[in-house]
Every structure is written in structure tokens, then in C-alpha cells.
Coordinates of C-alpha atoms in Angstrom, one line a residue:
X1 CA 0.0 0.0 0.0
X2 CA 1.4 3.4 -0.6
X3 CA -0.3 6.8 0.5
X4 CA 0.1 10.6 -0.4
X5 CA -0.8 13.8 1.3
X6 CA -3.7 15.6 -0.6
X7 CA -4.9 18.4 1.6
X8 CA -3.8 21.0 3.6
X9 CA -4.7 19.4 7.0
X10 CA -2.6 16.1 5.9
X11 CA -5.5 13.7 5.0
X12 CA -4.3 10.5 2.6
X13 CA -5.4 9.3 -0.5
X14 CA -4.0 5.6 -0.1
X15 CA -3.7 3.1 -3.1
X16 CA -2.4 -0.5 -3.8
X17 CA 0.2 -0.6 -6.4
X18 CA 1.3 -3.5 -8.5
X19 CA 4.6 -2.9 -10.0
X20 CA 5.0 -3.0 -13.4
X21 CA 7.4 -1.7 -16.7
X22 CA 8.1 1.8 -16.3
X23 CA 8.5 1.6 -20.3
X24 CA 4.8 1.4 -20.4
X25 CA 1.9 4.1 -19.4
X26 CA 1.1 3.4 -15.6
X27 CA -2.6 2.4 -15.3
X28 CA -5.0 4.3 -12.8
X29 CA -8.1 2.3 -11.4
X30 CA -10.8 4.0 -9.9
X31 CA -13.7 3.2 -7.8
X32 CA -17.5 4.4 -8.0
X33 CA -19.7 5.5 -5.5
X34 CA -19.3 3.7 -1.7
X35 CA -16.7 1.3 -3.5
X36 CA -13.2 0.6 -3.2
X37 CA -10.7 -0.2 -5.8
X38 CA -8.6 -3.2 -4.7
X39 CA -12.4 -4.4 -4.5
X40 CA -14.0 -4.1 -7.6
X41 CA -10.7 -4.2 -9.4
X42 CA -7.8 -6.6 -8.2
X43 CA -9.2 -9.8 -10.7
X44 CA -9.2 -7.4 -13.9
X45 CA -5.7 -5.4 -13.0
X46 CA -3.5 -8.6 -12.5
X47 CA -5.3 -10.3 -15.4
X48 CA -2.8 -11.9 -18.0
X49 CA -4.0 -9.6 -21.0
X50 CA -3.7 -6.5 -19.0
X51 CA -0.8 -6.7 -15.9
X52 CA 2.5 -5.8 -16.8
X53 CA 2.3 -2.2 -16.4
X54 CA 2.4 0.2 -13.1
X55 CA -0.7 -0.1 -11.8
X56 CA -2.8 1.7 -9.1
X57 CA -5.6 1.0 -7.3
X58 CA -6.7 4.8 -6.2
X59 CA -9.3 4.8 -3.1
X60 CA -11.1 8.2 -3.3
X61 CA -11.3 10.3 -0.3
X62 CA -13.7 9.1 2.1
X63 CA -13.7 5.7 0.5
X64 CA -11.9 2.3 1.0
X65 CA -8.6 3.0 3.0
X66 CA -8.1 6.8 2.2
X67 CA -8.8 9.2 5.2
X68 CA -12.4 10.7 5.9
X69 CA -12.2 14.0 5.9
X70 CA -15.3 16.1 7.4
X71 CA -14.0 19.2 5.9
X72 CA -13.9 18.6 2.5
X73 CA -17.1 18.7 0.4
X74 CA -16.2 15.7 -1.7
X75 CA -17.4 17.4 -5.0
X76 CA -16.4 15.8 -8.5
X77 CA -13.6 18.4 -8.8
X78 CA -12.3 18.5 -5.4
X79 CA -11.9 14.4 -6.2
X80 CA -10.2 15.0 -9.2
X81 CA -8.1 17.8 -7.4
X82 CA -7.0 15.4 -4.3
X83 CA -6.7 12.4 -6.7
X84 CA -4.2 14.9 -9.0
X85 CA -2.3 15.7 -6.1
X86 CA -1.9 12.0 -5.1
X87 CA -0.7 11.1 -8.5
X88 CA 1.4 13.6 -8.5
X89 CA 3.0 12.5 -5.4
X90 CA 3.1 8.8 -6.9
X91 CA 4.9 10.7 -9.7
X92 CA 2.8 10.0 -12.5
X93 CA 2.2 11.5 -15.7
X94 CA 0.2 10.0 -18.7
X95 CA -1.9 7.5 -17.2
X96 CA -4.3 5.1 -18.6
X97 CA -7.5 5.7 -16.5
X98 CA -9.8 2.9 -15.9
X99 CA -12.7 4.1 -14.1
X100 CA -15.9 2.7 -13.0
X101 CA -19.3 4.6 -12.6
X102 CA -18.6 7.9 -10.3
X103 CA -14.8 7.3 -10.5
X104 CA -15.2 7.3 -14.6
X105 CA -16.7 11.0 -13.5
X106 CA -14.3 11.7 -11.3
X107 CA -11.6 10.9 -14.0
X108 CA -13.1 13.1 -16.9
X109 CA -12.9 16.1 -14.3
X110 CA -9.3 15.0 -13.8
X111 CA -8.5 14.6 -17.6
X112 CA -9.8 18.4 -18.2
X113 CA -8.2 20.0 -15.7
X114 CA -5.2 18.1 -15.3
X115 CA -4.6 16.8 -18.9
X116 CA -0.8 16.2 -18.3
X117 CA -1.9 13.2 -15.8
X118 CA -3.4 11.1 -18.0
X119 CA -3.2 9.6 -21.8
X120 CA -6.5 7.7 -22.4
X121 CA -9.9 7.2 -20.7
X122 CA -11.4 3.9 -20.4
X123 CA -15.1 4.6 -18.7
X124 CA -17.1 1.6 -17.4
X125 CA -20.9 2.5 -17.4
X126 CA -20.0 6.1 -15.8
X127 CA -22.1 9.0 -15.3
X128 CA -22.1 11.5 -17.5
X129 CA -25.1 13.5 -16.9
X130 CA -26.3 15.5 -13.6
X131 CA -29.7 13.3 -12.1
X132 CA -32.7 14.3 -10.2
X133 CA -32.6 13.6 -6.6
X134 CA -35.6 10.9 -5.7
X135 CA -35.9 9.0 -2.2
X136 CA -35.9 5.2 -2.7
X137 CA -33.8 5.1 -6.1
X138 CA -30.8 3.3 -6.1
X139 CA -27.4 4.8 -6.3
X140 CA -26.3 8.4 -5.9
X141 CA -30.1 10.0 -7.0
X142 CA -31.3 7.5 -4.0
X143 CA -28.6 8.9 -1.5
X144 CA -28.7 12.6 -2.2
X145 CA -32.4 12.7 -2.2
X146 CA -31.9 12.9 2.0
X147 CA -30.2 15.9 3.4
X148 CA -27.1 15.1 5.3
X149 CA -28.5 15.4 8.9
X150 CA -31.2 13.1 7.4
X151 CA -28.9 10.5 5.8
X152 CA -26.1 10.1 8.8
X153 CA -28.9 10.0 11.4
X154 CA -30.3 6.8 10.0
X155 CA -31.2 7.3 6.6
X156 CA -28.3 5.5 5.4
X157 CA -29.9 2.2 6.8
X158 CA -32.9 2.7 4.3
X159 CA -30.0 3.0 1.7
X160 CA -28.4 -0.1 2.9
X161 CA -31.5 -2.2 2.6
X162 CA -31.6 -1.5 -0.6
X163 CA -28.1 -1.8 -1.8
X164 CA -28.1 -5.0 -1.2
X165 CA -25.6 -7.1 0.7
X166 CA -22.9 -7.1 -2.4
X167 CA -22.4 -3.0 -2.5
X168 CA -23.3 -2.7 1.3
X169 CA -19.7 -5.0 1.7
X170 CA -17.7 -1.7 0.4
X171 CA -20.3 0.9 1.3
X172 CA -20.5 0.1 5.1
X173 CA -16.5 1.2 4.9
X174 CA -17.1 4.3 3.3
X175 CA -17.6 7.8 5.8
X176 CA -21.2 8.2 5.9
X177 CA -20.8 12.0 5.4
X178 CA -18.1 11.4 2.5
X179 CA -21.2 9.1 0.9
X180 CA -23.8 11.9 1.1
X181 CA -21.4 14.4 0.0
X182 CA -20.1 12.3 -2.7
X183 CA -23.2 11.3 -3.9
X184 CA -24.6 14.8 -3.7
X185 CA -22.0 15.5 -6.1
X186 CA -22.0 13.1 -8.3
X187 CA -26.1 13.9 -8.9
X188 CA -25.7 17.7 -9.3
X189 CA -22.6 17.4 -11.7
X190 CA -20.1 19.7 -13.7
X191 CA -20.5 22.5 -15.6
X192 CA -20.3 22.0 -18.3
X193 CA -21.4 18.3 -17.9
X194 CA -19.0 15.4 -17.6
X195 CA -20.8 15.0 -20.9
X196 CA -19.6 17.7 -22.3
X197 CA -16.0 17.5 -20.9
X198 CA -15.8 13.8 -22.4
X199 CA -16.6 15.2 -26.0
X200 CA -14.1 17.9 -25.8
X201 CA -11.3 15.9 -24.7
X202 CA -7.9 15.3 -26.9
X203 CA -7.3 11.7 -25.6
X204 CA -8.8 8.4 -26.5
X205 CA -11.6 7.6 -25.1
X206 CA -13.7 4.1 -24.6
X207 CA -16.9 3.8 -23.0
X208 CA -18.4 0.5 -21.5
X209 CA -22.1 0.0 -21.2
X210 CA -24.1 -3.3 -20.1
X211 CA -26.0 -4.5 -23.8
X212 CA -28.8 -5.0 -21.7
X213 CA -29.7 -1.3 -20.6
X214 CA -30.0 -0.4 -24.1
X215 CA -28.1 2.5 -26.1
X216 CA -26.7 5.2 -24.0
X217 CA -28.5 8.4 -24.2
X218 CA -26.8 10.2 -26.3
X219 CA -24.4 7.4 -27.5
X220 CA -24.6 9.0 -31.4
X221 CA -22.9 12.3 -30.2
X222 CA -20.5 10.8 -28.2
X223 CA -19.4 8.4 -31.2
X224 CA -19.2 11.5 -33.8
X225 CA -17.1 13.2 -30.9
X226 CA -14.6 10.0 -31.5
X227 CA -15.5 8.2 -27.9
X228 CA -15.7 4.4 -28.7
X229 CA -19.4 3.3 -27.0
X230 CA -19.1 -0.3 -26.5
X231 CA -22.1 -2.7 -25.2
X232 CA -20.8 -5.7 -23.3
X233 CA -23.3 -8.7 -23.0
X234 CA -24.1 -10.5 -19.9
X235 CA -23.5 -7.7 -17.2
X236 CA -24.9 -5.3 -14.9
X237 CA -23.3 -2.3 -14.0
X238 CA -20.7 -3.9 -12.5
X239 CA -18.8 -5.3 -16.0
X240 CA -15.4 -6.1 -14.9
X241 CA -17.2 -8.0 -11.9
X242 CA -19.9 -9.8 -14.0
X243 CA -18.2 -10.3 -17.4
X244 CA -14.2 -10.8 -16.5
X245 CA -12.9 -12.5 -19.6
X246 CA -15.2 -9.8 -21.9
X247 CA -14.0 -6.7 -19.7
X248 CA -10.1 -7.8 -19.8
X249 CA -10.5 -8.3 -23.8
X250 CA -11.6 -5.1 -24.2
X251 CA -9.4 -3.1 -21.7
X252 CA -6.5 -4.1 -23.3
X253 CA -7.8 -4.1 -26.8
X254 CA -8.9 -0.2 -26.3
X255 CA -5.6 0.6 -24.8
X256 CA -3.8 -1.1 -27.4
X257 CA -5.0 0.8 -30.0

């Protein structure tokens, strides 16, 4: 495990590193919402078709084994600016990002405003667009739909009955004010949109969707803008957990090219 100072009251962003060829682009995994990276990500990054490089497995602020902060407001861009500072420290420059869901967010923020940290952008089923808050619904619209007196006084127990006992495993680790927040700012979003960043990025850029949910809103634009939209079959939302073999072919296909 290795660690770096992010803020000015010395909280940690903390990661798991695999070594790897520093003749190659180090690879950056990140986590969504109430997740953690060595998690979610360990079976994919040691893979045969994809290890070999540097690789990091980033925990976000407030998530996994980073620190918890209750001064920080754990929007999409102070993320990205902690996570740039911890990358920075980790002395990394053109990184392959792989990010799932909020960290695929997270790492569009980071590749706009830091474009010197990373090379190419491989997004798995992230969020591009801001969502309406609504109580009961899943994910971060469900979460920031409570204020966060409401949500650390007990709400988070109706949002762990229905999370389910898979996501509650990484969720339960994660600061309950750092979930709020960071799911309050995953719903409101960027301006302009992680949407829009995407399109106006100079790197390449891959996008993983489940088959099952359908096109992506919007997928035509984001194809003419030069993103490759692929549909995976027989996933969820978690595709490098439900489809390994599928998700490793295509990870180090896209960052082949």
C-alpha cells in the first residue's frame, strides 16, 4: 500500500500498487460510489491480457482505506483535485485511466483539468449527466435525495436495505458524510457536464455500457465526438465484476489501439 498527502490538514489518498514496466503508461483504477478499488478491481488489473504495467488502485477520499475528511465537500472536482495531487506524489504523468461509474466522472474532471496526468480514458458504465434527486432510487439519486443530517442520522440504513448485501460490503467502509457528500455531487454534476468535458477531450476515449440497458443516451454524439461506445453482453453495471474475460479483452484491446 502506498499513500500521499492531498490536503492542507494532511489527509491521505491511499492506493495498492502492482509494480509493473516503467517503459509502459502506468494504469489508474478507480472506484465508484461507496466502493473501493482493490475491491471491484484486483481480478481485472493482475489479469494476464492486462498486468504488466504500473498499476494503481486509487481509493477516493472518504472511501476504502483513504482518510475521511469532514472538511472537505467531496465534490467531482475537489476528487479529481485530491486524486491529481496524489498522482502527483506517486509521480505520474500519462496515465491510462480505468474508471468505473462515479470514478469514470471523477476521471473526466481529472482529464480536463489536469490533462498532463493522464493519456486515455477507459469509462465503465460512468455518469455522464447530472440526475434528479428521488428518495428510494438506487445509487447516488437515491442517497442525495436525504439531506445530510437526514442521511447520517439513520437514513443510510434505508440505503443499505436497498443496496443490497454485495455493495453494502464496500459501502458500510465508506464515511457516511463522505457518501452523502459524494453522492450529492456526483447527482448535481459539472458545468459544463461530464458530458460535455468527455466530448471535448484530446485523448482516447472508450466507454463500456451493459447491452442489456440499451443504447446510452446520447451514444450517437458521443461516437461522432470519436469516444468508442461499446455494449458488453451478460453484465450489470458492474462489468469487470460480472463479465471478466469480456471486460479484460476489451481493456487491453482499447488501450492497445
Amino acid at each position: 500500500m502506498r499513500d500521499a498527502v492531498v490536503t492542507a490538514a494532511g489527509d491521505r489518498i491511499r492506493w495498492v500498487e502492482l509494480p509493473g514496466s516503467d517503459a509502459d503508461a502506468p494504469r489508474v483504477y478507480l472506484h465508484g460510489l461507496g466502493a473501493m478499488a482493490a475491491a471491484y478491481f484486483a481480478e481485472a488489473a493482475t489479469h494476464p491480457l492486462i498486468a504488466g504495467h504500473r498499476t494503481l488502485l486509487v481509493d477516493l477520499l472518504g472511501h476504502g482505506l483513504s482518510d475521511r475528511p469532514h472538511d472537505f465537500d467531496y465534490s467531482l472536482e475537489s476528487h479529481a483535485g485530491a486524486l491529481a495531487t496524489a498522482l502527483a506524489g506517486a509521480g505520474v504523468t500519462g496515465a491510462e485511466v480505468i474508471a468505473h461509474s462515479m470514478g469514470g466522472a471523477v476521471a473526466i474532471v481529472l482529464a480536463d483539468r489536469h490533462p498532463e496526468l493522464v493519456s486515455r480514458l477507459m469509462l465503465i458504465d460512468a455518469n455522464l449527466d447530472p440526475v434528479e434527486p428521488a428518495r428510494g432510487a438506487l445509487g447516488s439519486a437515491g442517497i442525495a435525495a436525504y439531506s445530510e443530517a437526514e442521511f447520517t442520522d439513520g437514513g443510510w440504513e434505508e440505503v443499505r436495505d436497498r443496496a443490497g448485501a454485495f455493495w453494502w460490503a464496500t459501502m458500510r467502509l465508506t464515511d457516511r458524510t463522505a457518501l452523502h457528500r459524494s453522492a450529492v455531487g456526483l447527482a448535481r454534476g459539472t458545468v459544463p457536464t461530464m458530458r460535455e468535458l468527455l466530448v471535448r477531450l484530446d485523448v482516447p476515449r472508450t466507454f463500456l455500457r451493459p447491452e442489456a440497458d440499451g443504447p446510452l443516451p446520447g451514444e450517437d454524439g458521443l461516437r461522432e465526438a470519436g469516444v468508442s461506445v461499446i455494449a458488453v453482453a451478460d453484465c450489470g453495471h458492474n462489468v469487470m465484476l460480472d463479465a471478466p474475460e469480456a471486460f479484460a479483452s476489451l481493456v487491453a484491446a482499447a488501450l492497445a489501439a
